Short mmCIF file of C-alpha atoms in Angstrom, two decimals:
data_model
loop_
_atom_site.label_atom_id
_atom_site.label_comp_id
_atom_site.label_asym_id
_atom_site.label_seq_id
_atom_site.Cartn_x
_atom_site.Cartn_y
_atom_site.Cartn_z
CA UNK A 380 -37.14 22.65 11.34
CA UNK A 381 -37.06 19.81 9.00
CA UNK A 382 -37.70 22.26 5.54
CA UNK A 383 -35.07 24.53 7.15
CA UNK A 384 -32.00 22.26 7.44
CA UNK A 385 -32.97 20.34 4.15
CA UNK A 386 -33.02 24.01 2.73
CA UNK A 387 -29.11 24.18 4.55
CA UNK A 388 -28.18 20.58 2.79
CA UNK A 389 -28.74 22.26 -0.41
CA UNK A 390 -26.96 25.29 -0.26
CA UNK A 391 -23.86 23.88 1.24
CA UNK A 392 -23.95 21.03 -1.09
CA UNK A 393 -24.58 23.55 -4.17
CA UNK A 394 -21.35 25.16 -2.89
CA UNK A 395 -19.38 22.07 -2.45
CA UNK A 396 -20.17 21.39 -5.96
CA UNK A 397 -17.48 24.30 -6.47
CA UNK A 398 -14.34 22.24 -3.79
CA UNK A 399 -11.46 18.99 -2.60
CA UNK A 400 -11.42 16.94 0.03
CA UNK A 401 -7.74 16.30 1.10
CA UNK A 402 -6.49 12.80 0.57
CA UNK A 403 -6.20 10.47 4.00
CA UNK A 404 -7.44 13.35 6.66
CA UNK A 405 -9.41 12.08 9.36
CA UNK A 406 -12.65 13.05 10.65
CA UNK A 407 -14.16 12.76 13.37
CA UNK A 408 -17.22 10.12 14.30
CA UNK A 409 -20.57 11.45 15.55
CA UNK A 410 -20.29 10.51 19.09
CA UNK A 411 -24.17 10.43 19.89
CA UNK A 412 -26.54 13.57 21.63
CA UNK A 413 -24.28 15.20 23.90
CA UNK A 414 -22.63 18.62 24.42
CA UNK A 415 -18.84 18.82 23.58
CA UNK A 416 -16.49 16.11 22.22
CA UNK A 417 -13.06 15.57 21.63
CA UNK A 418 -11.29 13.61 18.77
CA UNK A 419 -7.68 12.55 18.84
CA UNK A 420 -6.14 9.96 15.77
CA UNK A 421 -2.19 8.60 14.93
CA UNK A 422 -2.35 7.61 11.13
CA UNK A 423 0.16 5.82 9.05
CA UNK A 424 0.12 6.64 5.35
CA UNK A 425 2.01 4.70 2.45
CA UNK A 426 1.97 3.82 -0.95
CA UNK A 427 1.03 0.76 -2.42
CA UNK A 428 2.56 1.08 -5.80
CA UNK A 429 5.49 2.62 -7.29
CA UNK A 430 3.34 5.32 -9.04
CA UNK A 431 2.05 6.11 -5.93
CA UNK A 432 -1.77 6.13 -7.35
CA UNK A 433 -2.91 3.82 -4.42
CA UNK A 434 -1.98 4.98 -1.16
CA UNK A 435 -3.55 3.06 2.40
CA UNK A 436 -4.06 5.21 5.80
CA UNK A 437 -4.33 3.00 8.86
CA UNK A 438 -5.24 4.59 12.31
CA UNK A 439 -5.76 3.95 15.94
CA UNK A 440 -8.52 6.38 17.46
CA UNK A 441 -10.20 7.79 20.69
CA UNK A 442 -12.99 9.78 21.16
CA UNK A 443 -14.60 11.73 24.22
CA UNK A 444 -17.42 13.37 25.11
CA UNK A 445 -19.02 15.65 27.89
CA UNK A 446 -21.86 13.74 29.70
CA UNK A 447 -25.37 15.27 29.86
CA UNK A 448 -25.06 17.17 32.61
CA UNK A 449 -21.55 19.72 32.07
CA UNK A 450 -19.50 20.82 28.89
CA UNK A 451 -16.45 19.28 29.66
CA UNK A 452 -15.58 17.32 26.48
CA UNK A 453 -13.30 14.97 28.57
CA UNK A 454 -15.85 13.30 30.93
CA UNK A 455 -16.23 10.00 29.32
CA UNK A 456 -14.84 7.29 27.39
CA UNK A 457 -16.68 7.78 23.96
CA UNK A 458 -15.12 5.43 21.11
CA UNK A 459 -11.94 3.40 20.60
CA UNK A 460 -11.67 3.03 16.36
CA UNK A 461 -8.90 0.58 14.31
CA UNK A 462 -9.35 1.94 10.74
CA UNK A 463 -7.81 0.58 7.81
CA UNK A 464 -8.52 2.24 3.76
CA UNK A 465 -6.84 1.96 0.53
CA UNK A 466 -7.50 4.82 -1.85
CA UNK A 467 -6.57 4.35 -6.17
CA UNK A 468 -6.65 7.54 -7.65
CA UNK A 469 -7.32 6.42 -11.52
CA UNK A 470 -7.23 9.79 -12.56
CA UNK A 471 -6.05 13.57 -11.86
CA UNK A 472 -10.19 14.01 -10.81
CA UNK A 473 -11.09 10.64 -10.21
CA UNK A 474 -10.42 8.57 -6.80
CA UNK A 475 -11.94 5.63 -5.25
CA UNK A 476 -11.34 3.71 -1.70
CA UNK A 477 -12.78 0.66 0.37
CA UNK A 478 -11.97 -0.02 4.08
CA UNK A 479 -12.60 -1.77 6.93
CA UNK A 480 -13.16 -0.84 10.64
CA UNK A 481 -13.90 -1.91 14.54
CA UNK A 482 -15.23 0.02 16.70
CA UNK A 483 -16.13 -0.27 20.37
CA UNK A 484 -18.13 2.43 22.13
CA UNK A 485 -19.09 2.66 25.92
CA UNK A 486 -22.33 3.03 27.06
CA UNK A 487 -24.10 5.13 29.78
CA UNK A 488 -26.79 5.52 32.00
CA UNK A 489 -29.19 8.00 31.18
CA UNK A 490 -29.56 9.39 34.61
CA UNK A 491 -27.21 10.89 37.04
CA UNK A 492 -24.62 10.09 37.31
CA UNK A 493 -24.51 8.67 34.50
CA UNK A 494 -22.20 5.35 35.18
CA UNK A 495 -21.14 3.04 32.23
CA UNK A 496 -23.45 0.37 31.61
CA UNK A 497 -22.42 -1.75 28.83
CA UNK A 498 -20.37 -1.41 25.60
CA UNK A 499 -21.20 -2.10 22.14
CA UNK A 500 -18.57 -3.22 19.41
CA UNK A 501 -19.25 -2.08 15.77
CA UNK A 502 -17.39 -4.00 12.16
CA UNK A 503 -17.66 -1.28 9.49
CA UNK A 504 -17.37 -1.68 5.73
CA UNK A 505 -17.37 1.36 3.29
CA UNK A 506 -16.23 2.33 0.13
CA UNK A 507 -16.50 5.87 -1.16
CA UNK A 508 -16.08 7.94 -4.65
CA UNK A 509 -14.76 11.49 -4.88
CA UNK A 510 -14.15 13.84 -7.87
CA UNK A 511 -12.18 16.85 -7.59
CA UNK A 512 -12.38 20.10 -9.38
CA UNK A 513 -9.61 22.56 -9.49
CA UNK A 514 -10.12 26.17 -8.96
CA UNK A 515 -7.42 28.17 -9.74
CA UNK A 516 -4.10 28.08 -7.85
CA UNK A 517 -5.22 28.02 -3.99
CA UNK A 518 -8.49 26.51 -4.06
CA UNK A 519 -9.54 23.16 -4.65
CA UNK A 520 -13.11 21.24 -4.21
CA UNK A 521 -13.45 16.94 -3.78
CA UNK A 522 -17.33 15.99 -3.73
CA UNK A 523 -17.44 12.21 -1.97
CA UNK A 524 -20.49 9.75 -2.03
CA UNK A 525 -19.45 7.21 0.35
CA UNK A 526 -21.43 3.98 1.42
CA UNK A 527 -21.68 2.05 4.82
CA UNK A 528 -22.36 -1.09 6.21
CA UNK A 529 -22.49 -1.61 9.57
CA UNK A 530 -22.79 -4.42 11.82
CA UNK A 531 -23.16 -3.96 15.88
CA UNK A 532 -22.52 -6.82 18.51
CA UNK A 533 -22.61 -6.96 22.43
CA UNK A 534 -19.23 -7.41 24.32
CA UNK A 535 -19.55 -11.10 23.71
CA UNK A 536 -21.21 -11.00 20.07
CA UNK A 537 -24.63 -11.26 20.92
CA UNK A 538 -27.27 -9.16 18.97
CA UNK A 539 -28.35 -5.75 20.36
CA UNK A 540 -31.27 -3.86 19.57
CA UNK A 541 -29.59 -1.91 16.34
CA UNK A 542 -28.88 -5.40 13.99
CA UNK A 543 -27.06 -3.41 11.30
CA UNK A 544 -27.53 -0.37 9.35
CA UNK A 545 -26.86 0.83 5.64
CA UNK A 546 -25.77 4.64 5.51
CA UNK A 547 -25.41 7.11 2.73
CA UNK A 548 -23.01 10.13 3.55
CA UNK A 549 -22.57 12.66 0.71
CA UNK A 550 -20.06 15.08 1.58
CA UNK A 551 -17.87 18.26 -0.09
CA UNK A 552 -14.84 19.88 1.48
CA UNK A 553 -13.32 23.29 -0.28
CA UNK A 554 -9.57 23.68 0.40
CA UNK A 555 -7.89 26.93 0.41
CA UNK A 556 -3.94 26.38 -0.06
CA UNK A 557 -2.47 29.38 2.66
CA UNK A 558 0.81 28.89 2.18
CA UNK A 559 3.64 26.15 0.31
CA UNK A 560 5.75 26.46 3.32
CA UNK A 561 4.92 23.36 5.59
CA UNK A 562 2.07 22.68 3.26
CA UNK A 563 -0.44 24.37 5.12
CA UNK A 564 -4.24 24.84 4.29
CA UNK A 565 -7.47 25.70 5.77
CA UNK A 566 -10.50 23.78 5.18
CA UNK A 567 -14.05 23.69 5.02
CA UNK A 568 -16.63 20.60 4.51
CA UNK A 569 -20.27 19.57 5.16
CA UNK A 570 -21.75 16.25 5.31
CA UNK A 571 -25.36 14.79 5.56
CA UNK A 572 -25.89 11.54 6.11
CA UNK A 573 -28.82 9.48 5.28
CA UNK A 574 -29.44 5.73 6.41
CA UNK A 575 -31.96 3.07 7.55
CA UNK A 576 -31.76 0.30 10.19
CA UNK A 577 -32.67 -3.41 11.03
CA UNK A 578 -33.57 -3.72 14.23
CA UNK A 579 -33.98 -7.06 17.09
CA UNK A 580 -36.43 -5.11 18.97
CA UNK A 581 -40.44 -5.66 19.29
CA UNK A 582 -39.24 -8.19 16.86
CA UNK A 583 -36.86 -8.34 13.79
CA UNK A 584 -38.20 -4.74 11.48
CA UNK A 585 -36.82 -1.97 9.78
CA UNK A 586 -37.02 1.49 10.82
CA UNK A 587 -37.73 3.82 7.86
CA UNK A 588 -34.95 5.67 5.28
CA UNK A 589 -34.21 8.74 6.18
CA UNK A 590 -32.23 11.75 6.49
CA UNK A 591 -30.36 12.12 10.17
CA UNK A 592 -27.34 14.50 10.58
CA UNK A 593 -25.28 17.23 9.33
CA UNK A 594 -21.63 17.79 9.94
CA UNK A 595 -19.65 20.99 9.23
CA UNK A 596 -15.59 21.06 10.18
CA UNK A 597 -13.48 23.00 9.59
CA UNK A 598 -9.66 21.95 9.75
CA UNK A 599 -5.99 23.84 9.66
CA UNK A 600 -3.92 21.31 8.27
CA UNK A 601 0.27 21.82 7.85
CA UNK A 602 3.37 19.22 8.13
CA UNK A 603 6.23 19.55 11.32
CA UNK A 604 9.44 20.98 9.32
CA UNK A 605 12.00 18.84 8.54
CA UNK A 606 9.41 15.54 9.36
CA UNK A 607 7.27 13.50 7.79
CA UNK A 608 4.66 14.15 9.90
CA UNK A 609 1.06 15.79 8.92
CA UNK A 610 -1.13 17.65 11.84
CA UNK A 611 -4.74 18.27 11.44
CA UNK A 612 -6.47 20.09 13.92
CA UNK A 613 -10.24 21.34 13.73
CA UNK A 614 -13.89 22.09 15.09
CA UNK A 615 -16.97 19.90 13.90
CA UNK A 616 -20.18 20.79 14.67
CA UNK A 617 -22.71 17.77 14.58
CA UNK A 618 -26.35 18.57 13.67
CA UNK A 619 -28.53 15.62 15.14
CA UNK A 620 -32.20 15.39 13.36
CA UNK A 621 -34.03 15.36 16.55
CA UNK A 622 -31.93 15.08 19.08
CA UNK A 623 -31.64 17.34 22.38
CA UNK A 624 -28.34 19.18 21.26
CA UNK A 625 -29.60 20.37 18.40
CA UNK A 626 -31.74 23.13 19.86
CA UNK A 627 -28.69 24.03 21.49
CA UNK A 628 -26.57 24.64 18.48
CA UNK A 629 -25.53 20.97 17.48
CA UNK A 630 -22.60 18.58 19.56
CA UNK A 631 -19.52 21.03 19.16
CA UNK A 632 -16.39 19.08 18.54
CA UNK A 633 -12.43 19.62 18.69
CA UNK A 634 -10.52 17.74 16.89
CA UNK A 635 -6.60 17.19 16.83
CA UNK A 636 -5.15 14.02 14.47
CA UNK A 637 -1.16 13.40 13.40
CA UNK A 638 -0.05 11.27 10.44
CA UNK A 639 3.23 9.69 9.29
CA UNK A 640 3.96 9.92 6.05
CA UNK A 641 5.77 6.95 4.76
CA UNK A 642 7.85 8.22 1.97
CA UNK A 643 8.15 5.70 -1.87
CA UNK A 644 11.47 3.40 -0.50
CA UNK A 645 12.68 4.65 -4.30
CA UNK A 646 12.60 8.21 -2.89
#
């Protein structure tokens, strides 16, 4: 299993070496070993300077999730996320971006019927690097290296077993352009994501550096005519190292986001 999907991280990555990621869309979160999820986000974009080569996103997010025993990917509370990034593109190819986000996620028992049993809150820095290559007129390819840190706290900022974690994500999207009419495009990105752990339990340790999911979406993407407004809407399917869901085909996502495009007050 293991030589099989680091034998998949290659070959996708080899191809995403050929593709774009599309500036400000929003991905989901992996929402822990479960069946279905759903993702919903509202996202402001703007520009931070006149040439419009640094742009900030800022979004208010839920996520749900089936619980362990049906498919229904609106059982339970999953996540509440406040995200906040500024991206500089210094370059045609070149782009960089730092953010910062909170995160609070429910948790459940892991018996039936599975009742809520505590919450945990999450502060999240990251910055990330992407170069894009151009393929011809319709297609397009952004590879991103993006690093995490992550701190976790109780509902009243205590420590919890998970201290905080540093995580690696290396991801490449490829972007097919389907039509200049309300901007629309299909997509198609994978993403592994590496990352290691200090942990509070059996006393203060670190867990090992390692490899632990895969994420493939795919996303339609097109703006409302006559608005400013950007829709994204898409499948993810989340690839646990493992986990229980993963012998069932990974945690199968849908995915629905808007954003508002603030336009340059000059324009």
């Amino acid at each position: 299993m293991r030589f099989s999907i680091k034998k998949l991280f290659i070959g996708l990555f080899t191809i995403g070496i050929i593709t774009n990621t599309l500036k400000a869309q929003i991905s989901p979160p992996g929402l822990g070993d479960t069946n279905t999820a759903f993702w919903t986000a509202f996202g402001i974009k703007y520009q931070l300077d006149p040439t419009g080569k640094t742009q900030a996103l800022s979004y208010i997010a839920t996520g749900l999730k089936s619980s362990p025993a049906n498919n229904n990917p609106l059982s339970q509370q999953a996540i509440f996320v406040l995200n906040h990034e500024v991206y500089h593109s210094f370059t045609p190819h070149h782009q960089y971006s730092y953010a910062i986000s909170y995160r609070r996620q429910p948790k459940y028992e892991s018996n039936s019927p599975y009742k809520k049993e505590g919450v945990e809150q999450e502060f999240r820095v990251y910055g990330r690097y992407c170069y894009t290559f151009n393929l011809g007129k319709r297609w397009k390819l952004k590879n991103t290296a993006r690093q995490e840190f992550r701190k976790f706290f109780s509902p009243d900022f205590r420590n919890t077993e998970e201290d905080f974690q540093l995580r690696a994500r290396f991801k490449s999207q490829l972007i097919y352009n389907v039509s200049a009419k309300n901007n629309q495009k299909l997509t198609l990105s994978t993403e592994a994501l590496f990352s290691i752990s200090h942990l509070n339990e059996s006393g203060s340790h670190w867990n090992s550096f390692g490899y632990r999911e895969m994420r493939i979406a795919t996303y339609y993407i097109f703006t409302i005519p006559h608005s400013p407004f950007t829709v994204d809407v898409g499948y993810m399917n989340d690839l646990i190292r493992d986990s229980k869901s993963i012998h069932q085909g990974g945690v199968h996502y849908l995915a629905a986001d808007i954003i508002w495009n603030i336009p340059d007050k000059k324009n």
